[in-house]
mmCIF file of N, CA and C in Angstrom:
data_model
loop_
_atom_site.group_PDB
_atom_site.id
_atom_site.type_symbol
_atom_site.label_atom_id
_atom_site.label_comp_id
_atom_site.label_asym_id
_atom_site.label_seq_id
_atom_site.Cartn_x
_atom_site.Cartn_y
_atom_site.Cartn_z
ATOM 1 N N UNK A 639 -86.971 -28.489 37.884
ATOM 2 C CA UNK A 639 -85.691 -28.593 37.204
ATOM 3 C C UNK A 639 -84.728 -27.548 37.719
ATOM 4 N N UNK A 640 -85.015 -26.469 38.448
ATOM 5 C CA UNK A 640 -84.402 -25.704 38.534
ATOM 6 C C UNK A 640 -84.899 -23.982 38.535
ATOM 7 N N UNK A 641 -84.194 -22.631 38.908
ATOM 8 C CA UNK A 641 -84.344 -21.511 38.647
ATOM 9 C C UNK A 641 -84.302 -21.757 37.064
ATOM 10 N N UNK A 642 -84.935 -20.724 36.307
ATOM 11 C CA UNK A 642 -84.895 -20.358 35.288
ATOM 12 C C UNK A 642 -84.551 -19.420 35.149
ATOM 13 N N UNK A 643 -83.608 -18.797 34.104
ATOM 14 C CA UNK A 643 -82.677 -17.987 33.662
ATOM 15 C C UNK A 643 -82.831 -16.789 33.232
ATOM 16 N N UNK A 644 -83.084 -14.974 33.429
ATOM 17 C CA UNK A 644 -83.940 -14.189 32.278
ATOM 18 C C UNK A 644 -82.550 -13.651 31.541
ATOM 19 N N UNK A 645 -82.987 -14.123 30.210
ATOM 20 C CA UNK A 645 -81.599 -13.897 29.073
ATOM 21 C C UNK A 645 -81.639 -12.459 29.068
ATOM 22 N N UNK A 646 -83.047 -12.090 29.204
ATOM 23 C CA UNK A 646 -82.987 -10.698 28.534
ATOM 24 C C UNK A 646 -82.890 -9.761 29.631
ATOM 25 N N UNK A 647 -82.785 -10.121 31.194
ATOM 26 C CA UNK A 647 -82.125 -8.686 31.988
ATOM 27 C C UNK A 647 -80.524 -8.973 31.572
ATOM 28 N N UNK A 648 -80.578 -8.114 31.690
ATOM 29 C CA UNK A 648 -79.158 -6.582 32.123
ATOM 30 C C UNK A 648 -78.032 -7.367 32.705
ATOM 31 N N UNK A 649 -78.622 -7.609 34.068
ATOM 32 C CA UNK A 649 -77.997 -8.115 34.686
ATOM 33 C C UNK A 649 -77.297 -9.798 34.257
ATOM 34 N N UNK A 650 -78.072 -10.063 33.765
ATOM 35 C CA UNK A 650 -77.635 -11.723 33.321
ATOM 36 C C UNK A 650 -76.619 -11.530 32.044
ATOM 37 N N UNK A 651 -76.647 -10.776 31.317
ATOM 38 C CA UNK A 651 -76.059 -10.386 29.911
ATOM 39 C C UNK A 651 -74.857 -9.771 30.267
ATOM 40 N N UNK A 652 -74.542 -9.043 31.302
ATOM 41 C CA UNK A 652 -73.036 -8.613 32.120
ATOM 42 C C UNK A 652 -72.625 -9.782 32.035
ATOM 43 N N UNK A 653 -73.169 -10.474 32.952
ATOM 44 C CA UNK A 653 -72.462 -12.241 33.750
ATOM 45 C C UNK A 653 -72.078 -12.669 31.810
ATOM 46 N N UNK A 654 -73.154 -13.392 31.324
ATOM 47 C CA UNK A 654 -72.583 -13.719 29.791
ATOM 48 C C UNK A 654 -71.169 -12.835 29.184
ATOM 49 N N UNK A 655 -71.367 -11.400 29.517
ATOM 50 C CA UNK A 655 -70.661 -10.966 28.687
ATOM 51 C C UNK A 655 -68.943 -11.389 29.245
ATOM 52 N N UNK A 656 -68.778 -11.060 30.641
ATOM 53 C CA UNK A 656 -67.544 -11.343 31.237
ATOM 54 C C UNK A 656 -66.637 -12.906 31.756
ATOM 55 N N UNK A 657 -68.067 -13.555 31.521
ATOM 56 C CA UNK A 657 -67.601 -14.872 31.105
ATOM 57 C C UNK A 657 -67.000 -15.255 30.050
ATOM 58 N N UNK A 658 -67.744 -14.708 28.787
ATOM 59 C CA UNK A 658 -67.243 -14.964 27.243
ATOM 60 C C UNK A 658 -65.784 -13.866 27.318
ATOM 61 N N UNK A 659 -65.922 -13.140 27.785
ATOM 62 C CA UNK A 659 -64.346 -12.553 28.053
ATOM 63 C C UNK A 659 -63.589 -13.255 28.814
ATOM 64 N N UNK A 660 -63.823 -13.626 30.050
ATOM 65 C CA UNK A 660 -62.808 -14.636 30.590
ATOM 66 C C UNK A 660 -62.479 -15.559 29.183
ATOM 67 N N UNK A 661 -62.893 -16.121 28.604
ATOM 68 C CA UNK A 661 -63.107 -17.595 28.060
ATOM 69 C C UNK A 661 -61.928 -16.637 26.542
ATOM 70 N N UNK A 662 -62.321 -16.080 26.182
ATOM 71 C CA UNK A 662 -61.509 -15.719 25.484
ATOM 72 C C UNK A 662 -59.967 -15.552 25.420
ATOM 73 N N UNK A 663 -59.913 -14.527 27.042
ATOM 74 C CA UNK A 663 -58.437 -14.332 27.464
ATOM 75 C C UNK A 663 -57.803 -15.916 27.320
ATOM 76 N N UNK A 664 -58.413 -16.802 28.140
ATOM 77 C CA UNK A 664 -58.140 -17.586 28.404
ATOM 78 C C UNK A 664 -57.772 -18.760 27.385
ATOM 79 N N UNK A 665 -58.674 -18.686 26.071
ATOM 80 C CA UNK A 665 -58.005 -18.910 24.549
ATOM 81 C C UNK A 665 -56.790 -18.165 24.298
ATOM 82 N N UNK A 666 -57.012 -16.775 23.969
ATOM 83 C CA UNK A 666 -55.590 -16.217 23.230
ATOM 84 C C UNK A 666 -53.951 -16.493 24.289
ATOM 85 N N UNK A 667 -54.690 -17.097 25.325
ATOM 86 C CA UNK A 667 -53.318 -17.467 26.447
ATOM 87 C C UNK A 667 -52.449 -18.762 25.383
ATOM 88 N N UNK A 668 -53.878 -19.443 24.932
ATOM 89 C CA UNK A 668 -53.333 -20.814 24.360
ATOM 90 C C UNK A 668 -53.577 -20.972 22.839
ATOM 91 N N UNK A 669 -52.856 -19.661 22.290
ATOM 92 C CA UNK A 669 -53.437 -18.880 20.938
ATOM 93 C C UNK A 669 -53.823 -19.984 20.396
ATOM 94 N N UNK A 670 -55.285 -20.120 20.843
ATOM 95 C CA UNK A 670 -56.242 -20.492 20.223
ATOM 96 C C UNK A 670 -56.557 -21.908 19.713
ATOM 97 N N UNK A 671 -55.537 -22.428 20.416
ATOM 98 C CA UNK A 671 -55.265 -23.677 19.724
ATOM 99 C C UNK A 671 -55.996 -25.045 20.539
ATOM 100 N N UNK A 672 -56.654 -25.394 19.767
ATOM 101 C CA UNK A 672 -57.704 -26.364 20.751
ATOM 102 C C UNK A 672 -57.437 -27.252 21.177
ATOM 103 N N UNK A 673 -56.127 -28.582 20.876
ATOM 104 C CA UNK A 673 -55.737 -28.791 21.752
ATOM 105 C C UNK A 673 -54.963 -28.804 22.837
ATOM 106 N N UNK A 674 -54.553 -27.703 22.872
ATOM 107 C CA UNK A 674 -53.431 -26.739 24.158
ATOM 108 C C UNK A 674 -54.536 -26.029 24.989
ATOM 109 N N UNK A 675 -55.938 -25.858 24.376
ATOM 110 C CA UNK A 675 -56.962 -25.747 25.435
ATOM 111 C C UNK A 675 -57.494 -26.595 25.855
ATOM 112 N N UNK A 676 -57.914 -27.936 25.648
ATOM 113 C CA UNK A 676 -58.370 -28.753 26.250
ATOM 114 C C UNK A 676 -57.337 -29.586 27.057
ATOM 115 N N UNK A 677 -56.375 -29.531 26.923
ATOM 116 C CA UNK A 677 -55.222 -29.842 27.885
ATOM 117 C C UNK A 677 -55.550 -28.986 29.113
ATOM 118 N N UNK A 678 -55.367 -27.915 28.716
ATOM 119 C CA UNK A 678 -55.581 -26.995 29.954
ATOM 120 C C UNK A 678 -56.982 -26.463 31.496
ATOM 121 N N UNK A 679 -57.828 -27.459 30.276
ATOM 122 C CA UNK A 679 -59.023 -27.667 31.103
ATOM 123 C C UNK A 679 -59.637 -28.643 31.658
ATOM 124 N N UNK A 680 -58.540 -29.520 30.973
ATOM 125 C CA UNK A 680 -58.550 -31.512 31.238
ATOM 126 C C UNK A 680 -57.717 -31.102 32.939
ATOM 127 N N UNK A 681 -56.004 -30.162 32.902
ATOM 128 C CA UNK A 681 -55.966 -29.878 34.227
ATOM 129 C C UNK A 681 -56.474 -29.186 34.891
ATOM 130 N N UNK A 682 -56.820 -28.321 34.843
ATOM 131 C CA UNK A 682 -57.853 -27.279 35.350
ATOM 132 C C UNK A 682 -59.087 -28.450 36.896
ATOM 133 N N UNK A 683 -59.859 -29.766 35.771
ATOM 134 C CA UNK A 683 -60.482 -30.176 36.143
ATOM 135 C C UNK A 683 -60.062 -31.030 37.151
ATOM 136 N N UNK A 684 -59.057 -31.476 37.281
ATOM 137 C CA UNK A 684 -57.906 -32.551 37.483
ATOM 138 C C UNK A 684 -57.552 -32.210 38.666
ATOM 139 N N UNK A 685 -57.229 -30.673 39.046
ATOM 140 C CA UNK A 685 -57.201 -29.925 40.275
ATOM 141 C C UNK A 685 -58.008 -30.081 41.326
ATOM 142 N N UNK A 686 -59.758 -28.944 40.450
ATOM 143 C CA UNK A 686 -60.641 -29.090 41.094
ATOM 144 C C UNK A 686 -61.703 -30.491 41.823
ATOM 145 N N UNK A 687 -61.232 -31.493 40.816
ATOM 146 C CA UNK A 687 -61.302 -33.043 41.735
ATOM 147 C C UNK A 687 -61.105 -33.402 42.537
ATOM 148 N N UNK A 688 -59.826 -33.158 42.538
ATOM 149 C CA UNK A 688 -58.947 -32.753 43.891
ATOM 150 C C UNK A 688 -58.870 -32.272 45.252
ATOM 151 N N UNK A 689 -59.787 -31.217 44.713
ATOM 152 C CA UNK A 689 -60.239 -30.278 46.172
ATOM 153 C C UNK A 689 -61.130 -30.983 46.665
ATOM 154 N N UNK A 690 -62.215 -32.129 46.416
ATOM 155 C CA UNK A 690 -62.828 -32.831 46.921
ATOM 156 C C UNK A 690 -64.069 -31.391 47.213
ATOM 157 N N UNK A 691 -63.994 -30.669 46.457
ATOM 158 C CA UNK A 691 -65.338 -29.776 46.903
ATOM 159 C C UNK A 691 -66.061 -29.905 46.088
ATOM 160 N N UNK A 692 -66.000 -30.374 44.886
ATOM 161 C CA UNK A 692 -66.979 -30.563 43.670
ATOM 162 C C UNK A 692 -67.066 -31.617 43.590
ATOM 163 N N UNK A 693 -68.447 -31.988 42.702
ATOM 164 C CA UNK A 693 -68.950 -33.421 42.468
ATOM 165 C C UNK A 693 -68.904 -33.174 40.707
ATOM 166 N N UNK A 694 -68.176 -34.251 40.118
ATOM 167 C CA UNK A 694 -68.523 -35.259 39.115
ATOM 168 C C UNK A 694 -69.229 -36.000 38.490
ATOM 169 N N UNK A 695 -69.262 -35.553 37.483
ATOM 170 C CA UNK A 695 -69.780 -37.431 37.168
ATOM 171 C C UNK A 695 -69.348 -37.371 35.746
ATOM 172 N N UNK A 696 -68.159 -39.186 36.109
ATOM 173 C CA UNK A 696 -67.687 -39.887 34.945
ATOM 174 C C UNK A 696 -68.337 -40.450 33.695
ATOM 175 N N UNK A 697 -68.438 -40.109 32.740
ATOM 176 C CA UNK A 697 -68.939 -40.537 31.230
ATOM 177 C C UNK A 697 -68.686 -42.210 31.561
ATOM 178 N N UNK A 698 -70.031 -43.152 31.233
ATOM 179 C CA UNK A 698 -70.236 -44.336 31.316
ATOM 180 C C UNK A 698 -69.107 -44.341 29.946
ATOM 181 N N UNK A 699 -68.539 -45.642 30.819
ATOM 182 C CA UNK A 699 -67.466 -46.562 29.612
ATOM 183 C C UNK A 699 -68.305 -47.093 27.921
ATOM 184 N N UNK A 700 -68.052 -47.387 26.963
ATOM 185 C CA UNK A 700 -68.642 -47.536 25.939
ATOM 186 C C UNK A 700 -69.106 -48.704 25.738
ATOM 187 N N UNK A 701 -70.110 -49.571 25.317
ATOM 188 C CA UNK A 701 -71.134 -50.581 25.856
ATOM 189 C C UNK A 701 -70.308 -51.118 24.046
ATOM 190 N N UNK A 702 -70.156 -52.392 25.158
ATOM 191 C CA UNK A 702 -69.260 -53.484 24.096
ATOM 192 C C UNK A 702 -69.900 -53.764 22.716
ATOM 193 N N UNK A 703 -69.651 -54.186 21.642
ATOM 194 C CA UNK A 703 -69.991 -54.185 20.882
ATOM 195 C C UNK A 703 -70.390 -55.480 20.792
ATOM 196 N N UNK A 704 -71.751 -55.705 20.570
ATOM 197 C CA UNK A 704 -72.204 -57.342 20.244
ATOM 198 C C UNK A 704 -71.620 -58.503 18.973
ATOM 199 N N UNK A 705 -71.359 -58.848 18.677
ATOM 200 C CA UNK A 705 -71.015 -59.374 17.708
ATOM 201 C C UNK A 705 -72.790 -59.896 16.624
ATOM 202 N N UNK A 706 -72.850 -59.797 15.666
ATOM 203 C CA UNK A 706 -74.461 -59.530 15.155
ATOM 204 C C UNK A 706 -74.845 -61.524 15.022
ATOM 205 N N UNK A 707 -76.022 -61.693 15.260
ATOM 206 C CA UNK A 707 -76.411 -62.884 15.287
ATOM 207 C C UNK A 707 -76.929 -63.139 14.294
ATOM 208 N N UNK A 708 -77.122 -64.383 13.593
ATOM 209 C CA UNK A 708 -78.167 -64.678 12.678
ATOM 210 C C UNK A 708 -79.408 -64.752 12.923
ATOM 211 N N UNK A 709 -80.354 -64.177 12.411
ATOM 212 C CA UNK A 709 -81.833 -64.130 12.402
ATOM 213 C C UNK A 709 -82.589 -65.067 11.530
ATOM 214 N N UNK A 710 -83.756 -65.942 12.006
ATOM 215 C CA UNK A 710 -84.382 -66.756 11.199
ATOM 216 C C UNK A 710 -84.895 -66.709 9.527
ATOM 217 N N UNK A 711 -84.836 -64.769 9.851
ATOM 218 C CA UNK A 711 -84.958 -64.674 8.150
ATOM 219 C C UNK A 711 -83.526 -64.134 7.212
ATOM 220 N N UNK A 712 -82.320 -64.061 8.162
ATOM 221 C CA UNK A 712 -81.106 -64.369 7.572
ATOM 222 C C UNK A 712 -80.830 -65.646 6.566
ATOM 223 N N UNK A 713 -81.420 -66.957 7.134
ATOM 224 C CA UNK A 713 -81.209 -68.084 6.920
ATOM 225 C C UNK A 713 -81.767 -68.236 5.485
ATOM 226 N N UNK A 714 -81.214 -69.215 4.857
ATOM 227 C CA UNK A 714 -81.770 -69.704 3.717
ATOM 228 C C UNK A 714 -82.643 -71.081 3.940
ATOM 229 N N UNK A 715 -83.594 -70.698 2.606
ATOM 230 C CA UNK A 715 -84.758 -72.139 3.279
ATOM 231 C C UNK A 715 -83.840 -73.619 2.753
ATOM 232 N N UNK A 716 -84.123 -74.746 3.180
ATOM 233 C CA UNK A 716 -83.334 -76.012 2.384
ATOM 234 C C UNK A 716 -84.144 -76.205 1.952
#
């Protein structure tokens, strides 16, 4: 699956910590307001697509809704 992660060095808990600081600044830019942040990361992403250096992947479209059938024990007996 992958490297696995050690939460508990030092070193990994810097990276957490200055990320969750980026991520913050980067809220109080858009005091805080969630959707003036997800705007901003909807372009953000919109960019980096762009650059054709990153890979994607699009959320499957939503699987139609069947309309419900009658079942033999729906039916009433005659």
């Amino acid at each position: 699956m992958g490297k696995k992660i050690d939460l508990l060095n030092p070193e990994t808990n810097e990276v957490v910590k200055e990320v969750r600081e980026i991520r913050m600044k980067i809220s109080e830019k858009y005091d805080h307001d969630l959707y003036k942040l997800l705007a901003h990361y909807q372009e953000v992403g919109e960019r980096l697509r762009k650059t054709g250096r990153y890979k994607f992947v699009d959320p499957e479209p939503p699987a139609e809704k069947s309309t419900p059938t009658e079942s033999s024990e729906d039916k009433a007996a005659d």
